[in-house]
XYZ file of C-alpha atoms in Angstrom:
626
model
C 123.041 132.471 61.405
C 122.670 129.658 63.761
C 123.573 130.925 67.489
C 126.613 129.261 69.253
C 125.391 126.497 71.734
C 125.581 127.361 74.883
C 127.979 124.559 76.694
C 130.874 125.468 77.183
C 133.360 126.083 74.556
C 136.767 124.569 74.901
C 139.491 124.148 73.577
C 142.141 121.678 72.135
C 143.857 119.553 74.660
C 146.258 116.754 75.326
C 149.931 116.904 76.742
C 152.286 116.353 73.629
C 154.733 113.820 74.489
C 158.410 114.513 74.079
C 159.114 110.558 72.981
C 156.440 111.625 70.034
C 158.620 114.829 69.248
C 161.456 111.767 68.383
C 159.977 109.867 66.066
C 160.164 110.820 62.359
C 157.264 113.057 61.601
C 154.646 111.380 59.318
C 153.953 111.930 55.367
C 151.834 115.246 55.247
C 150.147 115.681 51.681
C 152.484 118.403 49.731
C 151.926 121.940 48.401
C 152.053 121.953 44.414
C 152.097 124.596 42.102
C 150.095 125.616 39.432
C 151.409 125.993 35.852
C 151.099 129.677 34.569
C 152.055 131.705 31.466
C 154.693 134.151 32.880
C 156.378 134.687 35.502
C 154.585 136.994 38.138
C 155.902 140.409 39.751
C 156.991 142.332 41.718
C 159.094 141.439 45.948
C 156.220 139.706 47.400
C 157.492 136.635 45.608
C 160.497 133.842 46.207
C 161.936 132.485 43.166
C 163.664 129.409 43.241
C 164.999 127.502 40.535
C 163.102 124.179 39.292
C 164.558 120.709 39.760
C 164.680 117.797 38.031
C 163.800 114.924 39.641
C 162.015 113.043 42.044
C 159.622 115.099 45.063
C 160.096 113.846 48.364
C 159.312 114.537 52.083
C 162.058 113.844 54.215
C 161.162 112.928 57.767
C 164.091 112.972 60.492
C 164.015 112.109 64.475
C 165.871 109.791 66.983
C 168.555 108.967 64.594
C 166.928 107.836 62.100
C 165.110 109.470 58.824
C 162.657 108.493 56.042
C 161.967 109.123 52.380
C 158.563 109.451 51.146
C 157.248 110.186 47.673
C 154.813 112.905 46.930
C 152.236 110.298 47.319
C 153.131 108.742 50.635
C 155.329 105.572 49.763
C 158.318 104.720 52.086
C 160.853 105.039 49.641
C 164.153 105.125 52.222
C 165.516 102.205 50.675
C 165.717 104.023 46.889
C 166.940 106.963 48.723
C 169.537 105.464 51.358
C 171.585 107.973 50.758
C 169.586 111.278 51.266
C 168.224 109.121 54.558
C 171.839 108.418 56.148
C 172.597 112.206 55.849
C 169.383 113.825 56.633
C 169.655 111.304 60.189
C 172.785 113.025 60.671
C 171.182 116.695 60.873
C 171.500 118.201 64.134
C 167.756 118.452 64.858
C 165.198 116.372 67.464
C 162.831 116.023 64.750
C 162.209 117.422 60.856
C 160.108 117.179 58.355
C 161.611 118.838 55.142
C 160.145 119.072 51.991
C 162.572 119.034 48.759
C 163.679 117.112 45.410
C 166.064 114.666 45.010
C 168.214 115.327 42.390
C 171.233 114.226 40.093
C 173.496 116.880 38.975
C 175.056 116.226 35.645
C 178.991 117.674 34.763
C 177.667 121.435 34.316
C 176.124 121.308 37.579
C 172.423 120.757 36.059
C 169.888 118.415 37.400
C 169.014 115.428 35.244
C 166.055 113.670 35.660
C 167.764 110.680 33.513
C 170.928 110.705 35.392
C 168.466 110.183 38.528
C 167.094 107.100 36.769
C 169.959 105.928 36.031
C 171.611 106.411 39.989
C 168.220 104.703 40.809
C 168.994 101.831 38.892
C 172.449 101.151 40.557
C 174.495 104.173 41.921
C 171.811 105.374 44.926
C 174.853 107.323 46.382
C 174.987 109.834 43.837
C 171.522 111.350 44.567
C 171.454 114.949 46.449
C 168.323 115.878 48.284
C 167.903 119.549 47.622
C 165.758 120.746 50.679
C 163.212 124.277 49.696
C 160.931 123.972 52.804
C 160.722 123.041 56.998
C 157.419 122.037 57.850
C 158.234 120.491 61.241
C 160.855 121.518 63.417
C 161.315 119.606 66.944
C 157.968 118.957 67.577
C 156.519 122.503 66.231
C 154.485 122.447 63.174
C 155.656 125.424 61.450
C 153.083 125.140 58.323
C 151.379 128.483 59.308
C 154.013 130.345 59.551
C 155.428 132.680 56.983
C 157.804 130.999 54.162
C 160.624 133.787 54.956
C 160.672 132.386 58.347
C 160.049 128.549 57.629
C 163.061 129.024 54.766
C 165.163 130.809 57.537
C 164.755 127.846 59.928
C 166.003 125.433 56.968
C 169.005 127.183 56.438
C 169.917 127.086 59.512
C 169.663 122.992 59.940
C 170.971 121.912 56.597
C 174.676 122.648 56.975
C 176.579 124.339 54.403
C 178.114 122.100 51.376
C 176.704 119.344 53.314
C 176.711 115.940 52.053
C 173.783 114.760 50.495
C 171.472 117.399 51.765
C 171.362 121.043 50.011
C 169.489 124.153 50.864
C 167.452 125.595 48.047
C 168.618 129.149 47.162
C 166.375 131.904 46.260
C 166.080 135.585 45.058
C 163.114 138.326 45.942
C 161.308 139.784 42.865
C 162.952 139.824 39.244
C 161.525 136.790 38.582
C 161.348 137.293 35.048
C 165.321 137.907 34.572
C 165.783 134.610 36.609
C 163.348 132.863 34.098
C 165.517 134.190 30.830
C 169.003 133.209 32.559
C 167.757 129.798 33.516
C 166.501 128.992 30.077
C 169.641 130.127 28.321
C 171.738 127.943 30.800
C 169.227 124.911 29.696
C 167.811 124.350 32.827
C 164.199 123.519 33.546
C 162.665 126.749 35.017
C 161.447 127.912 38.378
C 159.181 128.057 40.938
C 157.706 131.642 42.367
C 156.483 131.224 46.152
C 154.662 133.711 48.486
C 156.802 134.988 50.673
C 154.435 135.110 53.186
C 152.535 132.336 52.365
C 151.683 129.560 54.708
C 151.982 125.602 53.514
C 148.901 124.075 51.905
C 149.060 120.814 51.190
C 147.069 121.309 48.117
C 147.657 123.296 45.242
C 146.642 126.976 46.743
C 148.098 129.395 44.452
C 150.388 129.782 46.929
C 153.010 128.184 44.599
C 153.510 128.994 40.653
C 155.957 127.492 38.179
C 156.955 128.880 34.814
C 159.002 126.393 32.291
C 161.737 126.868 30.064
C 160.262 123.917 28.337
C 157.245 121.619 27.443
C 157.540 118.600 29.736
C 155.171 116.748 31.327
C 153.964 113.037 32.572
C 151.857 110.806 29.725
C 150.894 107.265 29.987
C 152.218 104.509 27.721
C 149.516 103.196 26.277
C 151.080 100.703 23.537
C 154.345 101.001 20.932
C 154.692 100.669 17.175
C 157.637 97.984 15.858
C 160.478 98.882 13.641
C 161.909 97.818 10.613
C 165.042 98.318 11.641
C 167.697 96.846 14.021
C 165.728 98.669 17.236
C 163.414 96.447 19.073
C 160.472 99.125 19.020
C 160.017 102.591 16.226
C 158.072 104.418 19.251
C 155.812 104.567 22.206
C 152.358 105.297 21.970
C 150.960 107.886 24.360
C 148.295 108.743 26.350
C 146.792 111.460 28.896
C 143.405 111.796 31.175
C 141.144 114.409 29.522
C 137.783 115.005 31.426
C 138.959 111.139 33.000
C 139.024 109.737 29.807
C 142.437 108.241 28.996
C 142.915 109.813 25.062
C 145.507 109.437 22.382
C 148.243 112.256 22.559
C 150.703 111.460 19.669
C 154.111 109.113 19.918
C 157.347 109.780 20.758
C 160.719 108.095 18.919
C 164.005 109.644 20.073
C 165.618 109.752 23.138
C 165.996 106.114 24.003
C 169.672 104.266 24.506
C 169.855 100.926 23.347
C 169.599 99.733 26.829
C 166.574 101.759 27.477
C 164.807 100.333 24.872
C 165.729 96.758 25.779
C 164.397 97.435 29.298
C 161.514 98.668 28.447
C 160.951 95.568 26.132
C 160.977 93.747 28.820
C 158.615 95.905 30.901
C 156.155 96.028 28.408
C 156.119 92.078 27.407
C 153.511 91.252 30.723
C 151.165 94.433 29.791
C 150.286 93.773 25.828
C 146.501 93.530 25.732
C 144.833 92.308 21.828
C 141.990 95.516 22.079
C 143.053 98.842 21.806
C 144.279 100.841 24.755
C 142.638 104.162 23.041
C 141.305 105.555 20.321
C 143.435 106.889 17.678
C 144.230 107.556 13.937
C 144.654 103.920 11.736
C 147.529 105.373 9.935
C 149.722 106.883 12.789
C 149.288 103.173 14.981
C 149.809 101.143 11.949
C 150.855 97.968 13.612
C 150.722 98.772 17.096
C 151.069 96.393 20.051
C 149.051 97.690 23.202
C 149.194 97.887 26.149
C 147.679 98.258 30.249
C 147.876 101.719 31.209
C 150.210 101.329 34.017
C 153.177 102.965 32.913
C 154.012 106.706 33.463
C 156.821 108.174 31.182
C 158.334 111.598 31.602
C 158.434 113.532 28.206
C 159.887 116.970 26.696
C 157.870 118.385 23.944
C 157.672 121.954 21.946
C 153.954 122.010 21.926
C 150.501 120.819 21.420
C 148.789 120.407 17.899
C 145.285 121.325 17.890
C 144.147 117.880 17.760
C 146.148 116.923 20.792
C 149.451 115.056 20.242
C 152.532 116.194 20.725
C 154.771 118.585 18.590
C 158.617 116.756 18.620
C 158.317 114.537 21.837
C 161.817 113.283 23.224
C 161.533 110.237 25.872
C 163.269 111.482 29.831
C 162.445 108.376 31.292
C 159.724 106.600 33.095
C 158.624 107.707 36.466
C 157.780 105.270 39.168
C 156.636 107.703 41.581
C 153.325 108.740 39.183
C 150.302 106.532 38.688
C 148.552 106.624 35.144
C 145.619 107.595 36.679
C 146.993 110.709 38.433
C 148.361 111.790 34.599
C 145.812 114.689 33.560
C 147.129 117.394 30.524
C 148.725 120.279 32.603
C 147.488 123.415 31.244
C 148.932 126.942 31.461
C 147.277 129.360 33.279
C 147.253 133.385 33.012
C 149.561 134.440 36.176
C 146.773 137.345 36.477
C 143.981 134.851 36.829
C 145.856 132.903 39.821
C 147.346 136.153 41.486
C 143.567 137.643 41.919
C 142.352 138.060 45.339
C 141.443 134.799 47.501
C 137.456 134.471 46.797
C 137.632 137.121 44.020
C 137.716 134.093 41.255
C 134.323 132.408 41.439
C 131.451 134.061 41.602
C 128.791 132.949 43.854
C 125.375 133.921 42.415
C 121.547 133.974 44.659
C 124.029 134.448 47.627
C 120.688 135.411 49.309
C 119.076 132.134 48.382
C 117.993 130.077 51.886
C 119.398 126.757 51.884
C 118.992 126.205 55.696
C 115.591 127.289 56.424
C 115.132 126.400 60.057
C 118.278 129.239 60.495
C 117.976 131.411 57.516
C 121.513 130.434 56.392
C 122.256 131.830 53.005
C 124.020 130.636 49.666
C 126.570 133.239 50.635
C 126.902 132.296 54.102
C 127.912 128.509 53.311
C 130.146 130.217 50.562
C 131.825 132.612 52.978
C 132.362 129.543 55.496
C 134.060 126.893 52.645
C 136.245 130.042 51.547
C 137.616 130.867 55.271
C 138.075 126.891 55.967
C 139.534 126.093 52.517
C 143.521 126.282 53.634
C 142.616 123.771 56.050
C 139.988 121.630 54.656
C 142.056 121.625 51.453
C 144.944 119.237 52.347
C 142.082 116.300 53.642
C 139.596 116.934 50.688
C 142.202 117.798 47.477
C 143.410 115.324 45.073
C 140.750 112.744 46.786
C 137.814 111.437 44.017
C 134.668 112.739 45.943
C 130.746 112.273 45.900
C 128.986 115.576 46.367
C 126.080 116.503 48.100
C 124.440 118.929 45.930
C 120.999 120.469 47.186
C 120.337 123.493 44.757
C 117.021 124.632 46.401
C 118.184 124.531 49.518
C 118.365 121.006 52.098
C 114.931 121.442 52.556
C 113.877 119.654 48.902
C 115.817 117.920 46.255
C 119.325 116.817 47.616
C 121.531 114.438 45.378
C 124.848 112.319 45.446
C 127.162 113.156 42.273
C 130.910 111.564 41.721
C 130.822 112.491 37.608
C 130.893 115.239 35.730
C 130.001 116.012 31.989
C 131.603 119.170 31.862
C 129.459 121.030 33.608
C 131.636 122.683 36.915
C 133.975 123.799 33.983
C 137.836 123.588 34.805
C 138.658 124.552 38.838
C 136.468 120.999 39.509
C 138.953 118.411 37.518
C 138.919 114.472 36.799
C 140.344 111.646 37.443
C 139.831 108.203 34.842
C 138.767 105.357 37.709
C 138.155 102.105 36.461
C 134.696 100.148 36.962
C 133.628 96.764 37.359
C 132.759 96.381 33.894
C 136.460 97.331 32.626
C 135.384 100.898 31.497
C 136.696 103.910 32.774
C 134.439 106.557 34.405
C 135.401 110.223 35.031
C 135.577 111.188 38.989
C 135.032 114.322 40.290
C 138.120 115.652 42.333
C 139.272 119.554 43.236
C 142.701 120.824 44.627
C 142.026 124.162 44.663
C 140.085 126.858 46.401
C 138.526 127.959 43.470
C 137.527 124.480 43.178
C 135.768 123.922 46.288
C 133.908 127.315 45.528
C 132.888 125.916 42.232
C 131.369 123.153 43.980
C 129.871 125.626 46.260
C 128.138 127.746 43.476
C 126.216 124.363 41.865
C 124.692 123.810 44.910
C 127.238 121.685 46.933
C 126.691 121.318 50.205
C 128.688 118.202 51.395
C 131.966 116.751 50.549
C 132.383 112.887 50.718
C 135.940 111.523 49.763
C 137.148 108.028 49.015
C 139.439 106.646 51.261
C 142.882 106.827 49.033
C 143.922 110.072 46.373
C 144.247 109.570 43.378
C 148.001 109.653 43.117
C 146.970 105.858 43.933
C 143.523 104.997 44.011
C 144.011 101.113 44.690
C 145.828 101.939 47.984
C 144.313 103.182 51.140
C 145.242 105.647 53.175
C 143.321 105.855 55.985
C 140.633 103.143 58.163
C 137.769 105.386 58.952
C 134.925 103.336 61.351
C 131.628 105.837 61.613
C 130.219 104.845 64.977
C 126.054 104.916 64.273
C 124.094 104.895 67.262
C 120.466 103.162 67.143
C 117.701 105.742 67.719
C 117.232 106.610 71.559
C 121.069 106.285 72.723
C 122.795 109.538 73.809
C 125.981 110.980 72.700
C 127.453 109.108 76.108
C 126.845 105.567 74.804
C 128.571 107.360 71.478
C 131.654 109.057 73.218
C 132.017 105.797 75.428
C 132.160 103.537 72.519
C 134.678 106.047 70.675
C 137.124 105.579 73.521
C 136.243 101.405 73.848
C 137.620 101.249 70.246
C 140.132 103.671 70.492
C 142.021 101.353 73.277
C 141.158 98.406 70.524
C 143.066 99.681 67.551
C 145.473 100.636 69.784
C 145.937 97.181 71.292
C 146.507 96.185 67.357
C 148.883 98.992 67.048
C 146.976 101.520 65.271
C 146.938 104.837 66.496
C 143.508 106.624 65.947
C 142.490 110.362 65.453
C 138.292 111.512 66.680
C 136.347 113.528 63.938
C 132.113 114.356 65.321
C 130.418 113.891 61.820
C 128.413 116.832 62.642
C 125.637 114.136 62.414
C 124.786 111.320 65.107
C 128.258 109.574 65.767
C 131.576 109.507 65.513
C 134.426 108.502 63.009
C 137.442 106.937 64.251
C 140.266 107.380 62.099
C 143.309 105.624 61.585
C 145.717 106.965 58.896
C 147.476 104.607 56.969
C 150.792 105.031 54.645
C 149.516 103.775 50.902
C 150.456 99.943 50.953
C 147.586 97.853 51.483
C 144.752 97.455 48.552
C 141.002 97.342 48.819
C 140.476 93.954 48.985
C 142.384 93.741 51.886
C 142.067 96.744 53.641
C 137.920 95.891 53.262
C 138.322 92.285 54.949
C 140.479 93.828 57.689
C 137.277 96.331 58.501
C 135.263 93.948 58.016
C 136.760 91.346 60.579
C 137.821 94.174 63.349
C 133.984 95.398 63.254
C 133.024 91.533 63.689
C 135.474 91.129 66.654
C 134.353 94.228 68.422
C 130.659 93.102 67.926
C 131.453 89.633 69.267
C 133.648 91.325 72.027
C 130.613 93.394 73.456
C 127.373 92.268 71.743
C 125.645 94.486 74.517
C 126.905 98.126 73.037
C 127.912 96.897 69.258
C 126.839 95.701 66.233
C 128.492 95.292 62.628
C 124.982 93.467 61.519
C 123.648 95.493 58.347
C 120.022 95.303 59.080
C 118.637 97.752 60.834
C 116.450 95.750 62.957
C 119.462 94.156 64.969
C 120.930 97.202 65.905
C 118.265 98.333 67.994
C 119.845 99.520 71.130
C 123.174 99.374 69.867
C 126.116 101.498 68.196
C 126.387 99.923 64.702
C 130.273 99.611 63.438
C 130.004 100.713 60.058
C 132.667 99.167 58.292
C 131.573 99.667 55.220
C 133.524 103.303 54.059
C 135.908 100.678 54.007
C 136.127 99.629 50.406
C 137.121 100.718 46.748
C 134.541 103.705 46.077
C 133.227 104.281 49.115
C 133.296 107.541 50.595
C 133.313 109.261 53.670
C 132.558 113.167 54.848
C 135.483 115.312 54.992
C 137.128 117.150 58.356
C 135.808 120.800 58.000
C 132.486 119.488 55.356
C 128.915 120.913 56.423
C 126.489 118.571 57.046
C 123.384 119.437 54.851
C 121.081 119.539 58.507
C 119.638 121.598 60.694
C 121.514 124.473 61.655
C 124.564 123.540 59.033
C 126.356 121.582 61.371
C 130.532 120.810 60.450
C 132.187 117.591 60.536
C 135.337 118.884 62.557
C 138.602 117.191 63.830
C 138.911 116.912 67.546
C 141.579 115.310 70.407
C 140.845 112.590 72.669
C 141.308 114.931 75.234
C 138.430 116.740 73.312
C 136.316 113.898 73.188
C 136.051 113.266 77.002
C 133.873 116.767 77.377
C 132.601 117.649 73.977
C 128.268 117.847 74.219
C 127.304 116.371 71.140
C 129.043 115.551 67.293
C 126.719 118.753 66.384
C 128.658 120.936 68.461
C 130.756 122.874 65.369
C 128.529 124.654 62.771
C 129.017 127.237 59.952
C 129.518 129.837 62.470
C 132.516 128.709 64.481
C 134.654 129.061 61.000
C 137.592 131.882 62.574
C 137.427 129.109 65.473
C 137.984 126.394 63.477
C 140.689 127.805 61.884
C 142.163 128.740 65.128
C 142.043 125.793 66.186
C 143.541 123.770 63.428
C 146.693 126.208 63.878
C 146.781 125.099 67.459
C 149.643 122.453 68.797
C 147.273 120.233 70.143
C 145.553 119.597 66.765
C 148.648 119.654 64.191
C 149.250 116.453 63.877
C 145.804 115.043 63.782
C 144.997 112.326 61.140
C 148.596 111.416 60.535
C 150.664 108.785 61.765
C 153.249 106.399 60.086
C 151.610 102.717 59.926
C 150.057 99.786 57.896
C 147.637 97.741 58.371
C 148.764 95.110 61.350
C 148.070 91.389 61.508
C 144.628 90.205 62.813
């Protein structure tokens, strides 16, 4: 293993201001669960019953309060409601993680009385709150989920109005299950009760259904012969990122359902069809864009992939089509196993880093001790691997598809091309996943610059500060700070990462608004400015022969399918070098963007646990006027 360099360690920094503590926290990605066969044993496990409805994040401080979908969208105007009372809570600042729910006249949630208060009665929408993950200022995402449940319950008040604390019970999971089905309700969720939040999908979290019900994509409709306007929807899901037929579905539709969705669907009817699937059972059909998402209840799936009795819930504005992959059922035994027990790293005595005699195992060993906290900055993001299976020494390689090959911990996502088809992209949410990776040769992780809850929408500015052969890190960390004050000037506030390379990134999250074509000629024109601004130190000219002596603003990670490396990736140089996150405060003293390697992992961790770092990479802002 590569020895720790010898300046002097230090460690996060940077006074935390109590006007920050005020504001509504940011959007944090969520924790999910993972869809498993039974419902696991024994009292190391919460179970809490599963809503129906709509996941949101609700952010209170100074007054005021936000909404925001599972994806990131601002959605406090759908949710007035929920926001008036959660401003009311009698906290500095909160960041509460929940579902917002309608409850019918037994007291059930309905996920089509929700659409319907969306549509015109806001005020009847409850936000049922099941986790704190700010309190005051504190991140309290490592913390135990006894303790961050106890903390809820005492901020949400009892019967208050709008805002509900999630009950649970400790072990007899199983006898919930049964009494939850028989009362028709949806199923629940089974938590760690000392697990910390992930804002992936760990394992952490587990959810067993009363039901089949899941998300498909309307992909076109078949017309009656009767008095109704359509006979049924046409359906489809991503399988391996190919958008597939799954079957229709014909009941559950009012009259002025139907109508409305008439009316949706007259500006996305395309002649060609949307995908393949059986002459006889699309007899007719009129297709259509994939861009809507519809919720639907099912008994099962046939062997050839449709649906078994489908009934229509609604559609759901808060999924994209691409996002909609075929949830599968896992065995509760399989997720329960030990962390790092699932995927078996072979050659773990293989050399990939010869100049250090790292191992196979040793790069293994580091992803699986960073994954909690690489996990919420690398999941659900379509990525380009580095894969060097010999070691970095030879043959290294970009992939971003798959044929099937990683098997089923490394997922897809459908992304469309230039040409109009649709390619599969590699993307991972789990541990196991990044493991995978791991064990076919990964070394790097490179991530677009949006998830693919929305892949047309940004969420983050990343500018990778390139230094010219012959400058030092000081022109580098000078230049960091010079466009720091910049973006800030334009409002944006900005977050250090050292690639573990030559420069720097400077990051500047965004909430999911803006589209590529924008987002790219805002780069484009703030690297031009900055270059025009101090021609002496910068440069956003592409040819390498006019950056000589300069820091080149590289603009270009700035754009539909471009990636960059991931907070916490290894850098496939010498001495496995780690592209870490780091303050400001860091940045004034830290010796090089080297500095982290494979061997600082327990640090790293640490560190990402510490106050100074726990709310790096997120703040609450779009892209200004320039």
């Amino acid at each position: 293993m590569a020895s720790t360099k010898t300046s002097k360690r230090f460690a996060p920094g940077g006074k935390s201001r109590r006007a920050a503590q005020l504001k509504p926290p940011p959007f944090r990605p969520v924790q999910l669960a993972t869809l498993v066969d039974t419902v696991p044993a024994g009292d190391r496990w919460l179970h809490e019953m599963k809503y129906d409805g709509y996941r949101l994040l609700v952010a209170v401080g100074g007054g005021t309060a936000r909404a925001y979908t599972r994806s990131g969208l601002d959605w406090s105007k759908k949710f007035a409601g929920v926001v008036e009372a959660a401003a009311r809570l009698g906290v500095r600042s909160a960041l509460l993680d929940g579902e917002a729910v309608v409850m019918d006249a037994d007291g059930r949630s309905s996920f089509q009385g929700l659409q319907g208060a969306l549509k015109g009665a806001p005020a009847s929408i409850d936000f049922i709150a099941f986790d704190l993950l700010e309190l005051d200022g504190e991140d309290l995402t490592g913390r135990p989920l006894t303790e961050r449940k106890a903390m809820l319950r005492k901020i949400v008040p009892e019967g208050g109005d709008r805002i509900r604390y999630s009950e649970h019970i400790e072990g007899n999971g199983e006898k919930l299950l049964h009494s939850f089905c028989d009362a028709g309700l949806e199923g629940i969720i089974s938590k760690k009760a000392d697990g910390r939040y992930v804002g992936s999908r760990s394992g952490n979290w587990l959810k067993t259904k009363c039901i089949k019900r899941q998300e498909f994509v309307v992909v076109g409709w078949t017309p009656s012969d009767k008095s109704r306007l359509f006979r049924s929807l046409i359906l489809g899901v991503h399988e391996d990122g190919v958008l597939r037929y799954a079957g229709k579905v014909g009941t559950g539709f009012s009259n002025d359902e139907i109508i409305r969705l008439m009316e949706t669907m007259a500006t996305l009817e395309q002649d060609k069809p949307t995908v393949k699937a059986p002459r006889a059972e699309v007899r007719g059909a009129h297709w259509l864009k994939p861009r809507l998402v519809a919720e639907i209840a099912y008994t099962e799936m046939t062997n050839e992939g449709t649906l078994r009795h489908p009934s229509y819930l609604g559609l759901r504005a808060d999924k994209k089509p691409e996002a909609v992959v075929l949830e599968v059922e896992r065995a509760v035994a399989q997720v329960e196993a030990p962390a790092g027990s699932k995927v078996k790293i072979s050659n773990r005595d293989r050399i990939i880093f010869p100049e250090s005699n790292i191992t196979k195992g040793q790069l293994a060993d580091y992803y699986a001790t960073v994954a909690a906290i690489m996990l919420p900055w690398v999941g659900s993001r379509p990525m380009s691997l580095v894969r060097c299976p010999q070691g970095r020494g030879k043959k290294c390689f970009f992939q971003k598809h798959d044929a099937g090959s990683f098997g089923d911990t490394v997922r897809h996502v459908g992304i469309m091309e230039k040409d109009g088809h649709e390619e599969p992209y590699l993307f991972i949410d789990t541990a196991d996943g990044l493991l995978t990776c791991v064990q076919m040769g990964t070394i790097e992780f490179h991530g677009w610059g949006s998830r693919i809850e929305d892949v047309e929408k940004a969420d983050r500015l990343v500018f990778d500060l390139d230094p010219d052969e012959g400058l030092d890190f000081e022109a580098v960390r000078k230049a960091a700070f010079h466009f720091r004050d910049i973006l800030k000037s334009i409002g944006l506030e900005t977050f250090p990462m050292v690639t573990g390379g030559k420069g720097v990134h400077v990051i500047a999250p965004l909430v999911p608004k803006a589209e590529w074509p924008e987002v790219k000629d805002f780069a484009h024109r703030l690297a031009l400015a900055v270059a025009q601004s101090d021609p002496e130190n910068f440069t956003a000219a592409l040819p390498k022969i006019q950056r000589k002596g300069r820091i080149f603003v590289d603009y270009l990670r700035n754009q539909r399918g471009a990636t960059a490396v991931m907070p916490y990736g290894v850098r496939a140089r010498e001495n496995a070098p780690v592209a870490v996150p780091i303050t400001w405060k860091e940045m004034e003293s830290i010796d090089a963007p080297n500095h982290f390697h494979i061997g600082d992992a327990a640090e790293l961790v640490r560190r990402a646990g510490s106050k100074a770092l726990s709310g790096w990479g997120r703040a609450d802002q779009v892209l200004p006027d320039l």
